[in-house]
PDB file of C-alpha atoms and ligand atoms in Angstrom:
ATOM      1  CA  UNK A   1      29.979   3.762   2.179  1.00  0.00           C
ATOM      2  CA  UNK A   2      26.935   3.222   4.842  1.00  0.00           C
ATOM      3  CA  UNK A   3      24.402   5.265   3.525  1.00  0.00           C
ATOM      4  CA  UNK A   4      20.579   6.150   4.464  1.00  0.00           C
ATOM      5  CA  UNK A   5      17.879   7.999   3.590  1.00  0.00           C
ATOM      6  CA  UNK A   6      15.445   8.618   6.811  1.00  0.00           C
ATOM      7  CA  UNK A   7      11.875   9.743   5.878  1.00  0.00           C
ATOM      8  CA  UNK A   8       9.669  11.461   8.362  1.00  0.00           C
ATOM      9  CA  UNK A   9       6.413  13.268   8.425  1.00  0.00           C
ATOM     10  CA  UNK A  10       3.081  13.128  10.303  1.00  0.00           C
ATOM     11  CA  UNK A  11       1.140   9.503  10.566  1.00  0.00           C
ATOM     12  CA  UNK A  12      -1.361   9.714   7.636  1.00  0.00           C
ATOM     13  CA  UNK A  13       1.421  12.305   5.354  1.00  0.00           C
ATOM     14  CA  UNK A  14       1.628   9.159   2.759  1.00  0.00           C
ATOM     15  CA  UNK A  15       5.346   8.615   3.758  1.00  0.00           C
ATOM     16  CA  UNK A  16       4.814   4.813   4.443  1.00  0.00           C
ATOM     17  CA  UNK A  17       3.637   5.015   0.291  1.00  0.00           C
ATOM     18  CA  UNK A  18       7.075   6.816  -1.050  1.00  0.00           C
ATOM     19  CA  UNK A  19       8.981   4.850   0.676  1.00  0.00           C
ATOM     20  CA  UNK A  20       7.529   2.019  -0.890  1.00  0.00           C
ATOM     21  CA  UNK A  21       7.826   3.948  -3.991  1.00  0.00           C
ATOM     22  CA  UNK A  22      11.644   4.977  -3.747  1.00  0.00           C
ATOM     23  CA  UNK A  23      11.784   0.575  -2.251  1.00  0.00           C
ATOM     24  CA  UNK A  24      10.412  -0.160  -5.842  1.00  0.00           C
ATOM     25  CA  UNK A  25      12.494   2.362  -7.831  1.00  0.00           C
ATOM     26  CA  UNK A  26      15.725   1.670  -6.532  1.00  0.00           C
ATOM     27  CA  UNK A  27      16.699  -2.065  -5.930  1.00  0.00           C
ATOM     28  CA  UNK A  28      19.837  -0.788  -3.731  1.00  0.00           C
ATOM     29  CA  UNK A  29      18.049   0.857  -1.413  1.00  0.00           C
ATOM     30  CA  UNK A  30      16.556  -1.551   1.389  1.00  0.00           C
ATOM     31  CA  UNK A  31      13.829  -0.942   4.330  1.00  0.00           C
ATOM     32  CA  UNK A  32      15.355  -0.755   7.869  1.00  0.00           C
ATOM     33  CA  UNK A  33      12.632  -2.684   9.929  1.00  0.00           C
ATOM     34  CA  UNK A  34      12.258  -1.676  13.085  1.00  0.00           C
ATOM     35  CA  UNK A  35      11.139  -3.039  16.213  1.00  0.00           C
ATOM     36  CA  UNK A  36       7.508  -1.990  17.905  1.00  0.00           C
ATOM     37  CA  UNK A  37       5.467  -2.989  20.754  1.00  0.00           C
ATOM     38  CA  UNK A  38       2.065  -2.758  18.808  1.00  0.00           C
ATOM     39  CA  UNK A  39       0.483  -5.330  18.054  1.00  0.00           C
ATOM     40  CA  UNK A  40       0.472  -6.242  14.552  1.00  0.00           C
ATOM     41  CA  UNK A  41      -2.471  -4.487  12.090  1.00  0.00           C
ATOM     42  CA  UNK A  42      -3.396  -7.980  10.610  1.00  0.00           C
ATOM     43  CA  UNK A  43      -1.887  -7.909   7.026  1.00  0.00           C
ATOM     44  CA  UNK A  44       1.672  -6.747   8.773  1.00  0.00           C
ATOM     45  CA  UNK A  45       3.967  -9.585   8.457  1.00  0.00           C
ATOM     46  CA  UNK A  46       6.474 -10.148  11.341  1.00  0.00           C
ATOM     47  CA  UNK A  47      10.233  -9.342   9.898  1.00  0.00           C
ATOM     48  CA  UNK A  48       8.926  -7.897   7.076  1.00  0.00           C
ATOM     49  CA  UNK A  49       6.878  -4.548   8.295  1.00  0.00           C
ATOM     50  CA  UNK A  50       8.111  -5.000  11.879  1.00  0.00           C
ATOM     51  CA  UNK A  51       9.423  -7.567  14.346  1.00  0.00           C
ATOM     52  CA  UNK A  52       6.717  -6.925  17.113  1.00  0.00           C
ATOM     53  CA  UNK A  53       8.209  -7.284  20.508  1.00  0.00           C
ATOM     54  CA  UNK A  54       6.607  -7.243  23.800  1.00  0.00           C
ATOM     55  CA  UNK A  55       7.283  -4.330  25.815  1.00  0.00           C
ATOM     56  CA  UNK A  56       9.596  -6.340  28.451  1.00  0.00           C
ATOM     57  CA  UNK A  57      12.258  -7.683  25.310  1.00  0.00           C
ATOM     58  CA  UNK A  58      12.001  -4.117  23.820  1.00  0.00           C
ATOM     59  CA  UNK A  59      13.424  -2.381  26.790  1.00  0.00           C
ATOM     60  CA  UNK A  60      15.911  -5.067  27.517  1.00  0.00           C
ATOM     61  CA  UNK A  61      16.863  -4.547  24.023  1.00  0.00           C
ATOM     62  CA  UNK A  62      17.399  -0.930  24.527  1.00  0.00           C
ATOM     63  CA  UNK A  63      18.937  -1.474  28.322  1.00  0.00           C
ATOM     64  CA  UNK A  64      21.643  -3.543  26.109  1.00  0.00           C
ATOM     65  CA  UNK A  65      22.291  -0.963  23.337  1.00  0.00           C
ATOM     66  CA  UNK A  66      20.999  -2.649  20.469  1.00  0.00           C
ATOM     67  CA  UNK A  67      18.711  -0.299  19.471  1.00  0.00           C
ATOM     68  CA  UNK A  68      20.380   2.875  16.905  1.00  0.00           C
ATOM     69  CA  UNK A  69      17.345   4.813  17.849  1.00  0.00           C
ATOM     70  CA  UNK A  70      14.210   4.319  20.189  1.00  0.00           C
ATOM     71  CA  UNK A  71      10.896   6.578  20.603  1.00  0.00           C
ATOM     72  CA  UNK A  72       8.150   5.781  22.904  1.00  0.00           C
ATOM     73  CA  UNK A  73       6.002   7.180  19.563  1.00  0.00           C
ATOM     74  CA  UNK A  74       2.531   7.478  21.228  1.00  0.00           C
ATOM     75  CA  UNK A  75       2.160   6.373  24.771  1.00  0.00           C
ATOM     76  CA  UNK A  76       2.693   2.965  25.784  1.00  0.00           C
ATOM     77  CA  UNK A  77       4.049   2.378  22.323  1.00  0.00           C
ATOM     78  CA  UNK A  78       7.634   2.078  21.715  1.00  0.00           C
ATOM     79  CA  UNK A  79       9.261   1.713  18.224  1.00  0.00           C
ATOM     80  CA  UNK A  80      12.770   1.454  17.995  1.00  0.00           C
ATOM     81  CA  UNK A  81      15.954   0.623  14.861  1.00  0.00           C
ATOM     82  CA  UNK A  82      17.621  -1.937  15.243  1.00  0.00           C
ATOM     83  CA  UNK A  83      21.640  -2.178  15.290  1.00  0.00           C
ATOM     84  CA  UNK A  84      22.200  -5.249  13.846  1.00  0.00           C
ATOM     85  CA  UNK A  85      19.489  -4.367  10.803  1.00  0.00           C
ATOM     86  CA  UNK A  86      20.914  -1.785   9.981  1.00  0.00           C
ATOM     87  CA  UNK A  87      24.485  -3.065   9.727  1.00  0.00           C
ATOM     88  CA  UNK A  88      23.473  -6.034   7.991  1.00  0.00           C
ATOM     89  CA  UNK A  89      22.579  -3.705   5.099  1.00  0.00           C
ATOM     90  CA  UNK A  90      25.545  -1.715   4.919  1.00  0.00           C
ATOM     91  CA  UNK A  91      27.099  -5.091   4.955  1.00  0.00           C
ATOM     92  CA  UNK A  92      25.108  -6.086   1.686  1.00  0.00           C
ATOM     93  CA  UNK A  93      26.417  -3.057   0.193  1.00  0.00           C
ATOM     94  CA  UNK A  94      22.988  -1.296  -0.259  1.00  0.00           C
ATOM     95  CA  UNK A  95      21.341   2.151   1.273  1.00  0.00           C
ATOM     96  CA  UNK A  96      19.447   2.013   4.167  1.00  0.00           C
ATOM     97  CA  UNK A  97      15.637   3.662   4.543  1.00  0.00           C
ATOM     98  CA  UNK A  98      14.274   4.415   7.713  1.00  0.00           C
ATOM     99  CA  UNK A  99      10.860   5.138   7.905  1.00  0.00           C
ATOM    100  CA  UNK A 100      10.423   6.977  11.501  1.00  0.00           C
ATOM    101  CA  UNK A 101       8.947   9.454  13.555  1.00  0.00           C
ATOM    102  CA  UNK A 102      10.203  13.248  13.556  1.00  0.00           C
ATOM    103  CA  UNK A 103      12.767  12.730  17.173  1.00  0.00           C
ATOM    104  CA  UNK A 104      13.747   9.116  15.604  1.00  0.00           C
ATOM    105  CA  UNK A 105      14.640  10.930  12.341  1.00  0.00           C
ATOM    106  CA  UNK A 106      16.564  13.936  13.631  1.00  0.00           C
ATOM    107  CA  UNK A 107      18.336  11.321  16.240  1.00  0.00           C
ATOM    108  CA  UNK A 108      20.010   8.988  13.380  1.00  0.00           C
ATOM    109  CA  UNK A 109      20.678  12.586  11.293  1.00  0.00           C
ATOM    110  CA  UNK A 110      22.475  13.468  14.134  1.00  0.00           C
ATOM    111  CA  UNK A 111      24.359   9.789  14.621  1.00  0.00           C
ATOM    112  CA  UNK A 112      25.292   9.281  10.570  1.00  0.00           C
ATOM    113  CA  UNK A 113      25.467  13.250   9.206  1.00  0.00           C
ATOM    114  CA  UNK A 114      25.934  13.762   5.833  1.00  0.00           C
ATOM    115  CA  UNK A 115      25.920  10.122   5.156  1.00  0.00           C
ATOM    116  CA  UNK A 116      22.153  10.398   5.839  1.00  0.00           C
ATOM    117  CA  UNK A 117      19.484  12.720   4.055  1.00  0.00           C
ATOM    118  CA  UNK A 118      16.732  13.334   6.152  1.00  0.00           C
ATOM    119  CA  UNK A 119      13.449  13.963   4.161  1.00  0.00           C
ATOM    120  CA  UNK A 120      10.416  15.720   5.716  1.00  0.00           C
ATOM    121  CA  UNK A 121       6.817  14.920   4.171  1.00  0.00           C
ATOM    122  CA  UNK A 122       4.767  17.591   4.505  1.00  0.00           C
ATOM    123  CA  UNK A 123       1.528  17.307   4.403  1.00  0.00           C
ATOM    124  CA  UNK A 124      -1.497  20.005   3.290  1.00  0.00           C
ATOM    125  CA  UNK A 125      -3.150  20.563   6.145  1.00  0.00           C
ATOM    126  CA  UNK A 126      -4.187  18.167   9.331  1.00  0.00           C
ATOM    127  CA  UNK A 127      -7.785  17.975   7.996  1.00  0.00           C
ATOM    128  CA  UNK A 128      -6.710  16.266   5.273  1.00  0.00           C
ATOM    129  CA  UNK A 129      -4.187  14.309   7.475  1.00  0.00           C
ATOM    130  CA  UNK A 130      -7.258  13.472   9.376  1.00  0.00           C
ATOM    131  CA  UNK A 131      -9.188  11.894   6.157  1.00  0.00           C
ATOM    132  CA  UNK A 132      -6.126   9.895   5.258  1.00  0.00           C
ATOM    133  CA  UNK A 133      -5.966   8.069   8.980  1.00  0.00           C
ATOM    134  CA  UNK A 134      -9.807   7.622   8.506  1.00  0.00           C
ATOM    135  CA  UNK A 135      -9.705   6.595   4.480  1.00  0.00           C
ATOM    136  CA  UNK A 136      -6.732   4.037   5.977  1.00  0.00           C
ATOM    137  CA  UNK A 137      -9.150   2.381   8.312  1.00  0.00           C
ATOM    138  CA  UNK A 138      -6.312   1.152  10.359  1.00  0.00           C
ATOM    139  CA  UNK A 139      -6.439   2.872  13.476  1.00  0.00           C
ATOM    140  CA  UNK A 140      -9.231   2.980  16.358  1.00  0.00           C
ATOM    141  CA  UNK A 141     -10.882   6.553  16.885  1.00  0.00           C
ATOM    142  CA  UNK A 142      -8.828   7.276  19.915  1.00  0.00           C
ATOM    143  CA  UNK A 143      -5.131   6.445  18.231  1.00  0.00           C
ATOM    144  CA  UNK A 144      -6.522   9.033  15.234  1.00  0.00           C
ATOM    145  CA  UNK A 145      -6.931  11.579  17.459  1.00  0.00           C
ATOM    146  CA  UNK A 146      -3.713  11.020  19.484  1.00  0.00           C
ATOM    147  CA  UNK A 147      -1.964  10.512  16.033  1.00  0.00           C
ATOM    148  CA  UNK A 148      -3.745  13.861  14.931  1.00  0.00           C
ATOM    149  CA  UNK A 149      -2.898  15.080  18.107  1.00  0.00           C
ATOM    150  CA  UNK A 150       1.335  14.939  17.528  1.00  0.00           C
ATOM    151  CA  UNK A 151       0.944  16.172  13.893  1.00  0.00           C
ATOM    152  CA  UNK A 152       1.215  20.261  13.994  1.00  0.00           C
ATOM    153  CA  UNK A 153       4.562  19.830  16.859  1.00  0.00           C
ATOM    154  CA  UNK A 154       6.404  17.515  13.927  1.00  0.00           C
ATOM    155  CA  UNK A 155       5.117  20.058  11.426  1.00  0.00           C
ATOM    156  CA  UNK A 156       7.045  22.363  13.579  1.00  0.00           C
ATOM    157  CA  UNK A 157      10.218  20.523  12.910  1.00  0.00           C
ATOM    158  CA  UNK A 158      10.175  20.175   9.306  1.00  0.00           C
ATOM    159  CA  UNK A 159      12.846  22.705   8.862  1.00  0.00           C
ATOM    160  CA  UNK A 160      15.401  20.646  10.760  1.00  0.00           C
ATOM    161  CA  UNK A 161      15.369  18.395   7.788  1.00  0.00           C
ATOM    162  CA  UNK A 162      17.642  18.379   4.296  1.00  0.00           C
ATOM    163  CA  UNK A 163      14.537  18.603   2.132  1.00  0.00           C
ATOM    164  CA  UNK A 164      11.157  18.866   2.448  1.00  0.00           C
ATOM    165  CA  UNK A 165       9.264  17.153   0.159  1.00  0.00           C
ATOM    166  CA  UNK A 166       4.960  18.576   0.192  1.00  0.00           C
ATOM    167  CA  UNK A 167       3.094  16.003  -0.434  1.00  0.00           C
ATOM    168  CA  UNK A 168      -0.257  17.992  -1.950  1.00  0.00           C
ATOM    169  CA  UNK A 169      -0.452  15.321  -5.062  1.00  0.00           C
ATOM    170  CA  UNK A 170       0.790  11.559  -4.261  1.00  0.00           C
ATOM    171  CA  UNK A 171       2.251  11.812  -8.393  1.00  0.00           C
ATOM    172  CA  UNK A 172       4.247  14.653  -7.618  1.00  0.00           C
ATOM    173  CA  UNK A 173       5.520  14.273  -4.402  1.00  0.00           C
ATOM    174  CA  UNK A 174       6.540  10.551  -5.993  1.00  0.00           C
ATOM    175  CA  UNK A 175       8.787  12.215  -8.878  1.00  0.00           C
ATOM    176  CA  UNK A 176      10.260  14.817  -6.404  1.00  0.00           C
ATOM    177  CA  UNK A 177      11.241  12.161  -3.773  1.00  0.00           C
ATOM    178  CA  UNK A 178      12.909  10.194  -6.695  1.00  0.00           C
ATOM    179  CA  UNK A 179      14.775  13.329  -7.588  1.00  0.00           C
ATOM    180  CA  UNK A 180      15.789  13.877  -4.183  1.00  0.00           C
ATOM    181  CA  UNK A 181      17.098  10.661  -3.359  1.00  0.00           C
ATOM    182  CA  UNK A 182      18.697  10.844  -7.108  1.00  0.00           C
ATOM    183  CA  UNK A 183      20.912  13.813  -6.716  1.00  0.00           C
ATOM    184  CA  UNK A 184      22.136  12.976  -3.123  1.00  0.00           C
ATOM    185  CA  UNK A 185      23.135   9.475  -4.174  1.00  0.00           C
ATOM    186  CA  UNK A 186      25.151  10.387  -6.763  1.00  0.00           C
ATOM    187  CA  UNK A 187      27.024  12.795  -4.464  1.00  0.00           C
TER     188      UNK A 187
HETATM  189  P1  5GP B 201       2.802   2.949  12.658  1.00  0.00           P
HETATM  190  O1  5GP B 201       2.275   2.492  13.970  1.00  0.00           O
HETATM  191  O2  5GP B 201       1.833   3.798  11.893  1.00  0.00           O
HETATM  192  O3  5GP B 201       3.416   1.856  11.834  1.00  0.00           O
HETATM  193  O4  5GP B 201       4.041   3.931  12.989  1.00  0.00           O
HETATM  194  C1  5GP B 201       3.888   4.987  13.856  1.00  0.00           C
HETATM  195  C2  5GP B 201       5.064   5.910  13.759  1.00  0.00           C
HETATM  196  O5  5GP B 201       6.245   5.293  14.267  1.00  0.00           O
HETATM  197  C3  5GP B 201       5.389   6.331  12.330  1.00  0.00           C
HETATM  198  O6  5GP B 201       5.679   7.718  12.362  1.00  0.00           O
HETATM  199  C4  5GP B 201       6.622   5.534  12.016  1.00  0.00           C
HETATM  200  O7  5GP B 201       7.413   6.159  11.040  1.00  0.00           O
HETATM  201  C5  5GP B 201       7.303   5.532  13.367  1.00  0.00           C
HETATM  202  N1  5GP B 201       8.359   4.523  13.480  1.00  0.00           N
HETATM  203  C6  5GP B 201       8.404   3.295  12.912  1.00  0.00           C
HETATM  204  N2  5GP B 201       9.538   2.674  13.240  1.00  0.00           N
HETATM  205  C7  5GP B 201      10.247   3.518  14.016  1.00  0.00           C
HETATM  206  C8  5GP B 201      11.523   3.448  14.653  1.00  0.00           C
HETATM  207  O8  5GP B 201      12.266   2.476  14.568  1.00  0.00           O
HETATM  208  N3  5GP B 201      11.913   4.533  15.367  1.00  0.00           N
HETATM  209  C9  5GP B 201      11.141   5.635  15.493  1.00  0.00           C
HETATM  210  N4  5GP B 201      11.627   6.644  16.209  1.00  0.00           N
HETATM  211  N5  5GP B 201       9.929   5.745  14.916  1.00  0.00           N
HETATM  212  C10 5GP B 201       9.492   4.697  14.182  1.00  0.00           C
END
């Protein structure tokens, strides 16, 4: 059965952390990496967080149909799953995770329906968004503030999703993601 769980929420909503939670609790489940056309953040290995791409073999990518999904995220920056990724985990038997934006994660709910759950992290509020994205040190002033920018129009989406998991206290939202996950694998 090709299965996935795709987890969205606002940059800085601490949904890169559970899904490296749910990646350490369950061995079956396996990260879908995508493809991007930012540059690498230093400590991101290539293959492992993301194959970065340049912009011209992204779009031919897309232009041939190899991507399942494809956002230009924030401007200039394109992020996209890739087919063959994907299918190579099916193939192994395990559950795919995508970890994408809010119009990447209501596209593949859309393409693989109730084979997928599609989990919203919600965060408290985008002040405290904002001291996450600063905390994380990993983004220039301006990208903050365009990240920031994005946040309360994905907020707006949350109830498109199967669950919503609010992620006011990292501990709890952990256990409650673990549930989630839990109950709709053993569907
Ligand atoms: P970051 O630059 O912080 O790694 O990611 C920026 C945003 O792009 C995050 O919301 C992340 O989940 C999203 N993202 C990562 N990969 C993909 C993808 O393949 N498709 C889409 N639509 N969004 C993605």
């Amino acid at each position: 059965m090709k299965k996935a769980i795709i987890v969205a929420g606002p940059s800085g909503s601490g949904k890169g952390t559970l899904c490296r939670h749910l990646l350490s609790v369950y061995t079956f489940l396996k990260l879908s990496v995508s493809a991007t056309t930012r540059s690498s953040r230093g400590n991101e290995i290539h293959g492992v967080d993301y194959f970065f791409w340049e912009v011209h073999a992204f779009l031919e990518a897309k232009d041939h149909g190899l991507l399942l999904e494809y956002e230009e995220v924030y401007p200039g920056r394109w992020y996209g799953t890739i087919h063959r990724i994907v299918e190579e985990i099916w193939q192994e038997e395990k559950v795919a995770l995508f970890d994408v934006d809010v119009a990447g994660a209501l596209r593949l709910k859309r393409k693989l329906g109730d084979n997928a759950l599609s989990i919203f992290i919600d965060p408290p509020s985008i002040e405290v968004l904002s001291k996450q994205l600063h905390a994380r040190g990993t983004e220039s002033p301006e990208q903050i503030a365009i990240r920031l920018d994005k946040a309360p129009h994905e907020i707006s989406q949350k109830h498109l999703f199967d669950k919503i998991v609010r992620n006011h206290d990292l501990w709890q939202a952990k256990i409650e993601i673990v549930k989630i996950v839990e109950n709709f694998l053993s569907k």
